[in-house]
Short mmCIF file of C-alpha atoms and ligand atoms in Angstrom, two decimals:
data_model
loop_
_atom_site.label_atom_id
_atom_site.label_comp_id
_atom_site.label_asym_id
_atom_site.label_seq_id
_atom_site.Cartn_x
_atom_site.Cartn_y
_atom_site.Cartn_z
CA MET A 1 27.82 -11.26 64.44
CA ASP A 2 28.32 -14.65 66.02
CA TYR A 3 25.84 -17.45 65.28
CA LYS A 4 26.59 -19.79 68.18
CA ASP A 5 22.97 -19.53 69.37
CA PHE A 6 21.66 -20.84 66.05
CA THR A 7 21.17 -24.31 64.59
CA VAL A 8 20.07 -24.94 61.02
CA VAL A 9 17.93 -28.06 60.61
CA LEU A 10 18.09 -29.58 57.13
CA PRO A 11 15.70 -32.49 56.46
CA THR A 12 16.99 -34.67 53.62
CA LEU A 13 15.88 -37.45 51.35
CA ASN A 14 18.39 -38.11 48.57
CA GLU A 15 20.01 -34.69 48.30
CA GLU A 16 23.62 -35.70 47.50
CA GLU A 17 23.87 -33.03 44.79
CA THR A 18 23.20 -30.11 47.10
CA ILE A 19 23.75 -31.09 50.73
CA GLY A 20 27.54 -30.55 50.71
CA ILE A 21 27.17 -27.17 49.01
CA ILE A 22 24.57 -25.84 51.44
CA ILE A 23 26.44 -26.96 54.57
CA ARG A 24 29.72 -25.47 53.35
CA ASN A 25 27.98 -22.21 52.42
CA LEU A 26 26.30 -22.03 55.85
CA ILE A 27 29.45 -22.56 57.90
CA LYS A 28 31.40 -20.14 55.73
CA ALA A 29 28.79 -17.38 55.91
CA TYR A 30 27.71 -17.78 59.56
CA ARG A 31 30.56 -18.14 62.07
CA GLY A 32 29.74 -20.52 64.93
CA ILE A 33 26.48 -21.83 63.46
CA SER A 34 25.47 -25.47 64.08
CA VAL A 35 23.93 -27.71 61.45
CA ILE A 36 21.84 -30.88 61.88
CA VAL A 37 21.00 -32.92 58.81
CA VAL A 38 17.97 -35.09 59.56
CA ASP A 39 17.86 -37.90 57.05
CA ASP A 40 15.12 -40.45 56.36
CA GLY A 41 17.28 -43.16 54.84
CA SER A 42 18.66 -41.59 51.68
CA LYS A 43 19.80 -44.19 49.19
CA ASP A 44 22.30 -41.92 47.46
CA GLY A 45 25.50 -40.39 48.83
CA THR A 46 23.82 -37.84 51.14
CA LYS A 47 25.20 -39.43 54.33
CA GLU A 48 28.74 -39.68 52.95
CA LYS A 49 28.71 -36.03 51.86
CA VAL A 50 27.59 -34.90 55.31
CA MET A 51 30.05 -37.15 57.18
CA GLU A 52 32.91 -35.82 55.09
CA ILE A 53 32.21 -32.35 56.49
CA ALA A 54 31.10 -33.48 59.98
CA ASN A 55 34.39 -35.34 60.59
CA GLY A 56 36.31 -32.08 60.58
CA ASN A 57 33.64 -29.91 62.18
CA ARG A 58 32.00 -30.48 65.56
CA GLY A 59 29.13 -28.12 64.68
CA VAL A 60 27.83 -30.41 61.92
CA ARG A 61 25.77 -33.53 62.76
CA PHE A 62 24.07 -36.28 60.78
CA PHE A 63 20.88 -37.55 62.43
CA ASP A 64 20.06 -40.93 60.91
CA ARG A 65 16.32 -41.50 61.29
CA ALA A 66 16.54 -44.64 59.14
CA LYS A 67 17.96 -46.40 62.20
CA SER A 68 14.93 -45.51 64.33
CA HIS A 69 11.35 -46.76 64.31
CA ARG A 70 10.03 -43.22 64.01
CA GLU A 71 7.42 -42.32 61.40
CA ARG A 72 9.07 -41.10 58.19
CA GLY A 73 8.29 -37.62 56.91
CA LEU A 74 9.46 -34.08 56.44
CA THR A 75 7.55 -32.70 59.43
CA ALA A 76 8.69 -35.61 61.62
CA SER A 77 12.30 -34.95 60.61
CA ALA A 78 12.11 -31.21 61.19
CA VAL A 79 10.54 -31.79 64.63
CA ASP A 80 13.33 -34.24 65.54
CA GLY A 81 15.96 -31.76 64.38
CA ILE A 82 14.49 -28.93 66.41
CA LEU A 83 14.18 -31.07 69.54
CA GLU A 84 17.72 -32.43 69.10
CA SER A 85 19.31 -29.02 68.71
CA ARG A 86 20.85 -27.41 71.74
CA THR A 87 20.83 -23.75 70.77
CA LYS A 88 18.38 -21.02 71.71
CA PHE A 89 17.18 -20.56 68.12
CA VAL A 90 16.58 -22.96 65.27
CA ILE A 91 16.19 -22.35 61.56
CA VAL A 92 14.41 -24.96 59.43
CA MET A 93 15.06 -24.96 55.69
CA ASP A 94 15.15 -27.27 52.66
CA ALA A 95 18.42 -28.80 51.54
CA ASP A 96 17.84 -28.43 47.78
CA LEU A 97 19.10 -24.81 47.49
CA GLN A 98 15.58 -23.41 46.92
CA HIS A 99 15.87 -21.49 50.17
CA PRO A 100 18.60 -18.83 49.91
CA ILE A 101 20.87 -18.84 52.96
CA ASP A 102 21.23 -15.02 52.77
CA VAL A 103 17.80 -14.69 54.40
CA ILE A 104 19.31 -16.00 57.66
CA LYS A 105 21.25 -12.79 58.22
CA PHE A 106 17.94 -10.90 58.41
CA MET A 107 16.17 -13.61 60.39
CA ALA A 108 18.76 -13.99 63.14
CA PRO A 109 18.69 -10.43 64.56
CA LYS A 110 14.88 -10.52 64.72
CA LEU A 111 14.97 -13.72 66.76
CA GLU A 112 17.70 -12.33 69.02
CA LYS A 113 15.63 -9.21 69.62
CA GLY A 114 12.70 -11.30 70.86
CA LYS A 115 10.60 -12.43 67.93
CA ASP A 116 9.34 -15.98 68.57
CA LEU A 117 8.88 -16.94 64.96
CA VAL A 118 10.38 -15.40 61.82
CA VAL A 119 9.03 -16.78 58.55
CA ALA A 120 10.79 -16.46 55.18
CA ILE A 121 7.87 -15.73 52.90
CA ARG A 122 7.83 -16.54 49.19
CA ALA A 123 7.14 -13.08 47.81
CA ASP A 124 7.46 -14.22 44.26
CA VAL A 125 7.28 -17.85 43.11
CA LYS A 126 8.98 -18.34 39.75
CA GLY A 127 8.40 -21.21 37.36
CA TRP A 128 5.37 -23.00 38.82
CA GLU A 129 2.88 -24.34 36.28
CA LEU A 130 -0.62 -22.86 36.33
CA HIS A 131 -2.23 -25.92 37.94
CA ARG A 132 0.30 -25.91 40.82
CA LYS A 133 -0.32 -22.19 41.38
CA MET A 134 -4.09 -22.71 41.42
CA ILE A 135 -4.04 -25.70 43.78
CA SER A 136 -1.69 -23.80 46.05
CA MET A 137 -3.95 -20.74 46.06
CA VAL A 138 -7.03 -22.78 47.02
CA LEU A 139 -5.14 -24.49 49.84
CA ILE A 140 -3.81 -21.14 51.10
CA VAL A 141 -7.33 -19.68 51.21
CA ILE A 142 -8.69 -22.67 53.18
CA GLY A 143 -5.70 -22.80 55.53
CA TYR A 144 -5.69 -19.08 56.18
CA ALA A 145 -9.46 -18.98 56.78
CA ILE A 146 -9.15 -21.72 59.39
CA LEU A 147 -6.40 -19.83 61.22
CA VAL A 148 -8.39 -16.58 61.21
CA MET A 149 -11.67 -18.20 62.28
CA THR A 150 -10.05 -20.08 65.13
CA GLY A 151 -8.00 -17.08 66.32
CA ARG A 152 -4.59 -18.62 65.64
CA SER A 153 -1.24 -17.07 64.72
CA LYS A 154 -0.63 -16.34 61.06
CA CYS A 155 1.79 -14.87 58.52
CA ASP A 156 1.76 -14.14 54.78
CA ASP A 157 3.10 -17.58 53.79
CA ILE A 158 1.48 -20.15 56.06
CA PHE A 159 3.00 -23.09 54.16
CA SER A 160 6.58 -21.85 54.07
CA GLY A 161 9.20 -24.49 54.80
CA PHE A 162 11.77 -21.84 55.75
CA PHE A 163 11.50 -20.25 59.19
CA GLY A 164 13.36 -19.49 62.38
CA VAL A 165 11.92 -20.17 65.80
CA ASN A 166 12.70 -19.94 69.48
CA ARG A 167 13.57 -23.55 70.29
CA SER A 168 12.08 -23.79 73.77
CA LEU A 169 8.81 -22.21 72.63
CA PHE A 170 8.58 -24.69 69.77
CA ALA A 171 9.35 -27.63 72.08
CA LYS A 172 6.73 -26.50 74.60
CA THR A 173 4.10 -26.05 71.88
CA TYR A 174 4.90 -29.37 70.23
CA ASN A 175 4.85 -31.29 73.51
CA ALA A 176 1.44 -29.86 74.39
CA ASN A 177 -0.04 -30.62 70.93
CA ARG A 178 1.71 -33.78 69.72
CA ASP A 179 -1.40 -35.27 68.11
CA ARG A 180 -1.99 -32.16 66.01
CA PHE A 181 1.33 -32.30 64.14
CA VAL A 182 0.97 -34.36 60.96
CA LEU A 183 4.35 -36.06 61.02
CA GLY A 184 4.22 -37.55 57.53
CA GLY A 185 3.26 -34.18 56.03
CA TYR A 186 5.18 -31.19 54.69
CA LYS A 187 3.65 -28.32 56.60
CA ILE A 188 5.29 -28.09 60.00
CA LEU A 189 4.90 -24.31 60.03
CA TYR A 190 1.13 -24.59 59.58
CA ASP A 191 0.93 -27.17 62.37
CA PHE A 192 2.86 -24.82 64.65
CA LEU A 193 0.76 -21.75 63.75
CA LYS A 194 -2.53 -23.53 64.42
CA CYS A 195 -1.27 -24.56 67.87
CA THR A 196 -0.56 -20.98 69.00
CA LYS A 197 -3.13 -18.33 69.78
CA ASN A 198 -3.06 -15.06 67.84
CA GLY A 199 -1.26 -12.49 70.00
CA ASP A 200 0.44 -15.06 72.24
CA ILE A 201 3.58 -15.23 70.13
CA LEU A 202 5.52 -12.55 68.24
CA VAL A 203 5.62 -13.35 64.54
CA ASP A 204 7.69 -11.54 61.91
CA GLN A 205 8.47 -12.25 58.28
CA ILE A 206 11.06 -11.68 55.56
CA PRO A 207 10.16 -11.81 51.85
CA TYR A 208 12.41 -13.58 49.35
CA SER A 209 12.23 -14.82 45.81
CA PHE A 210 11.54 -18.56 45.40
CA GLY A 211 12.61 -20.44 42.29
CA LEU A 212 12.28 -23.93 40.86
CA ARG A 213 14.40 -26.80 42.13
CA GLN A 214 17.58 -26.93 39.99
CA HIS A 215 19.14 -30.14 41.37
CA GLY A 216 17.91 -33.56 42.49
CA THR A 217 14.26 -34.57 42.39
CA SER A 218 11.14 -33.29 44.11
CA LYS A 219 9.60 -35.41 46.85
CA ALA A 220 6.42 -33.34 47.05
CA GLY A 221 3.39 -35.12 45.62
CA PHE A 222 -0.25 -36.10 45.92
CA ARG A 223 0.20 -37.77 49.33
CA GLN A 224 1.63 -34.58 50.86
CA GLY A 225 -1.28 -32.61 49.41
CA MET A 226 -3.78 -34.98 51.05
CA LEU A 227 -1.93 -34.82 54.35
CA LEU A 228 -2.43 -31.07 54.32
CA PHE A 229 -6.17 -31.68 54.78
CA LYS A 230 -5.28 -33.73 57.84
CA SER A 231 -3.31 -30.72 59.09
CA PHE A 232 -6.30 -28.44 58.52
CA PHE A 233 -8.62 -30.57 60.60
CA SER A 234 -6.43 -31.90 63.40
N1 LIG B 1 13.99 -36.35 56.24
C1 LIG B 1 13.11 -36.15 55.23
N2 LIG B 1 13.31 -35.14 54.38
C2 LIG B 1 12.42 -34.98 53.36
C3 LIG B 1 11.32 -35.84 53.17
N3 LIG B 1 10.64 -35.40 52.07
C4 LIG B 1 11.31 -34.35 51.61
N4 LIG B 1 12.39 -34.08 52.37
C5 LIG B 1 13.35 -32.98 52.28
O1 LIG B 1 12.60 -31.81 52.50
C6 LIG B 1 13.00 -30.76 51.63
C7 LIG B 1 11.81 -30.32 50.78
O2 LIG B 1 11.44 -31.34 49.88
P1 LIG B 1 11.17 -31.03 48.33
O3 LIG B 1 11.09 -32.31 47.58
O4 LIG B 1 12.20 -30.07 47.87
O5 LIG B 1 9.73 -30.35 48.37
P2 LIG B 1 9.27 -28.96 47.75
O6 LIG B 1 10.36 -27.94 47.87
O7 LIG B 1 7.95 -28.69 48.33
O8 LIG B 1 9.07 -29.34 46.23
P3 LIG B 1 9.90 -28.81 44.94
O9 LIG B 1 9.56 -27.33 44.78
O10 LIG B 1 9.37 -29.62 43.82
O11 LIG B 1 11.36 -29.03 45.23
C8 LIG B 1 14.21 -31.29 50.86
O12 LIG B 1 15.38 -30.94 51.56
C9 LIG B 1 13.96 -32.80 50.90
O13 LIG B 1 15.16 -33.56 50.77
C10 LIG B 1 11.13 -36.91 54.10
O14 LIG B 1 10.20 -37.70 54.01
N5 LIG B 1 12.06 -37.01 55.11
MG1 LIG B 2 12.21 -28.21 47.02
#
C-alpha cells in the first residue's frame, strides 16, 4: 500500500529523545507518507533532529509555532498541523513513542474506505497510578454523558490523542466551530466529537495497548485537566 494520501501530525515540546526515532520509523514503515512536526518552541534539540531528516526528505516538515503569535498548546498545534497538511487524510499522534505506529496500518484502510474518523482506543492502560486512573474515569463519565445527552458523535476513548481523520471534514468542522476548540488544552478529539452530530460522520476505532512514557518528560498536568472542563462546557 502507498501512503501518499496520508500526513502524520506530531505536536512536540522538548522531545529530542524520541522525535528522530518516530519519524524514521514512520517513513521506513509507510512508503510515501508525509510528516509535519508542529513545535511550540522546544528548548532542546528537537528542531535540529527534525531538520536533519527533513533536509534529505521532502515529505518531512518542521512547523515552528514559536515564530508565530498563535496561542501555545497541544490542541492548537494539532489543529495547525491538520490545516497545514495537504493530503486527504491526517493522523494525529504523540511524539513520545506512547502511540505505536503499527496502528496506522489498520487505520489507513478504514479511512480510505470512507470512515471519517478512526480513533486508536487505549484498550489497556498500563502503569498509571490509582489516582490518575480514578480522575480519568470521572472525567470520562462526565465527558461521555455530555456527548450522549447532546446527541454528539462518540467512541470508546473520547480523550484519545491518537486518531486519523478526513482532512477536509476536520477543516470544515473546525472553521464552523472555532470558539469551541480549547486551543491550550489536550483534548482535540473531544472538541471535534462534540462539534459533530451523532450519525452525521462515520466513526470507527482500533484498540491498542498504551504504556507509560519511557523517554523525556510529561507535559500533562493540572492546567490541562482544568482546560478539559472548558472543553466540556464550550
Ligand atoms: N506543540 C506542542 N506539543 C505539546 C504541547 N504539550 C505537549 N505536547 C506534545 O504532545 C504530546 C503529548 O504530550 P505528553 O506530555 O506526552 O502528554 P500525555 O501523553 O498525556 O502524558 P504522559 O502519559 O505523562 O506522557 C507529546 O508529543 C508532547 O511533546 C504543547 O503545548 N505544544
Ligand atoms: Mg505522553
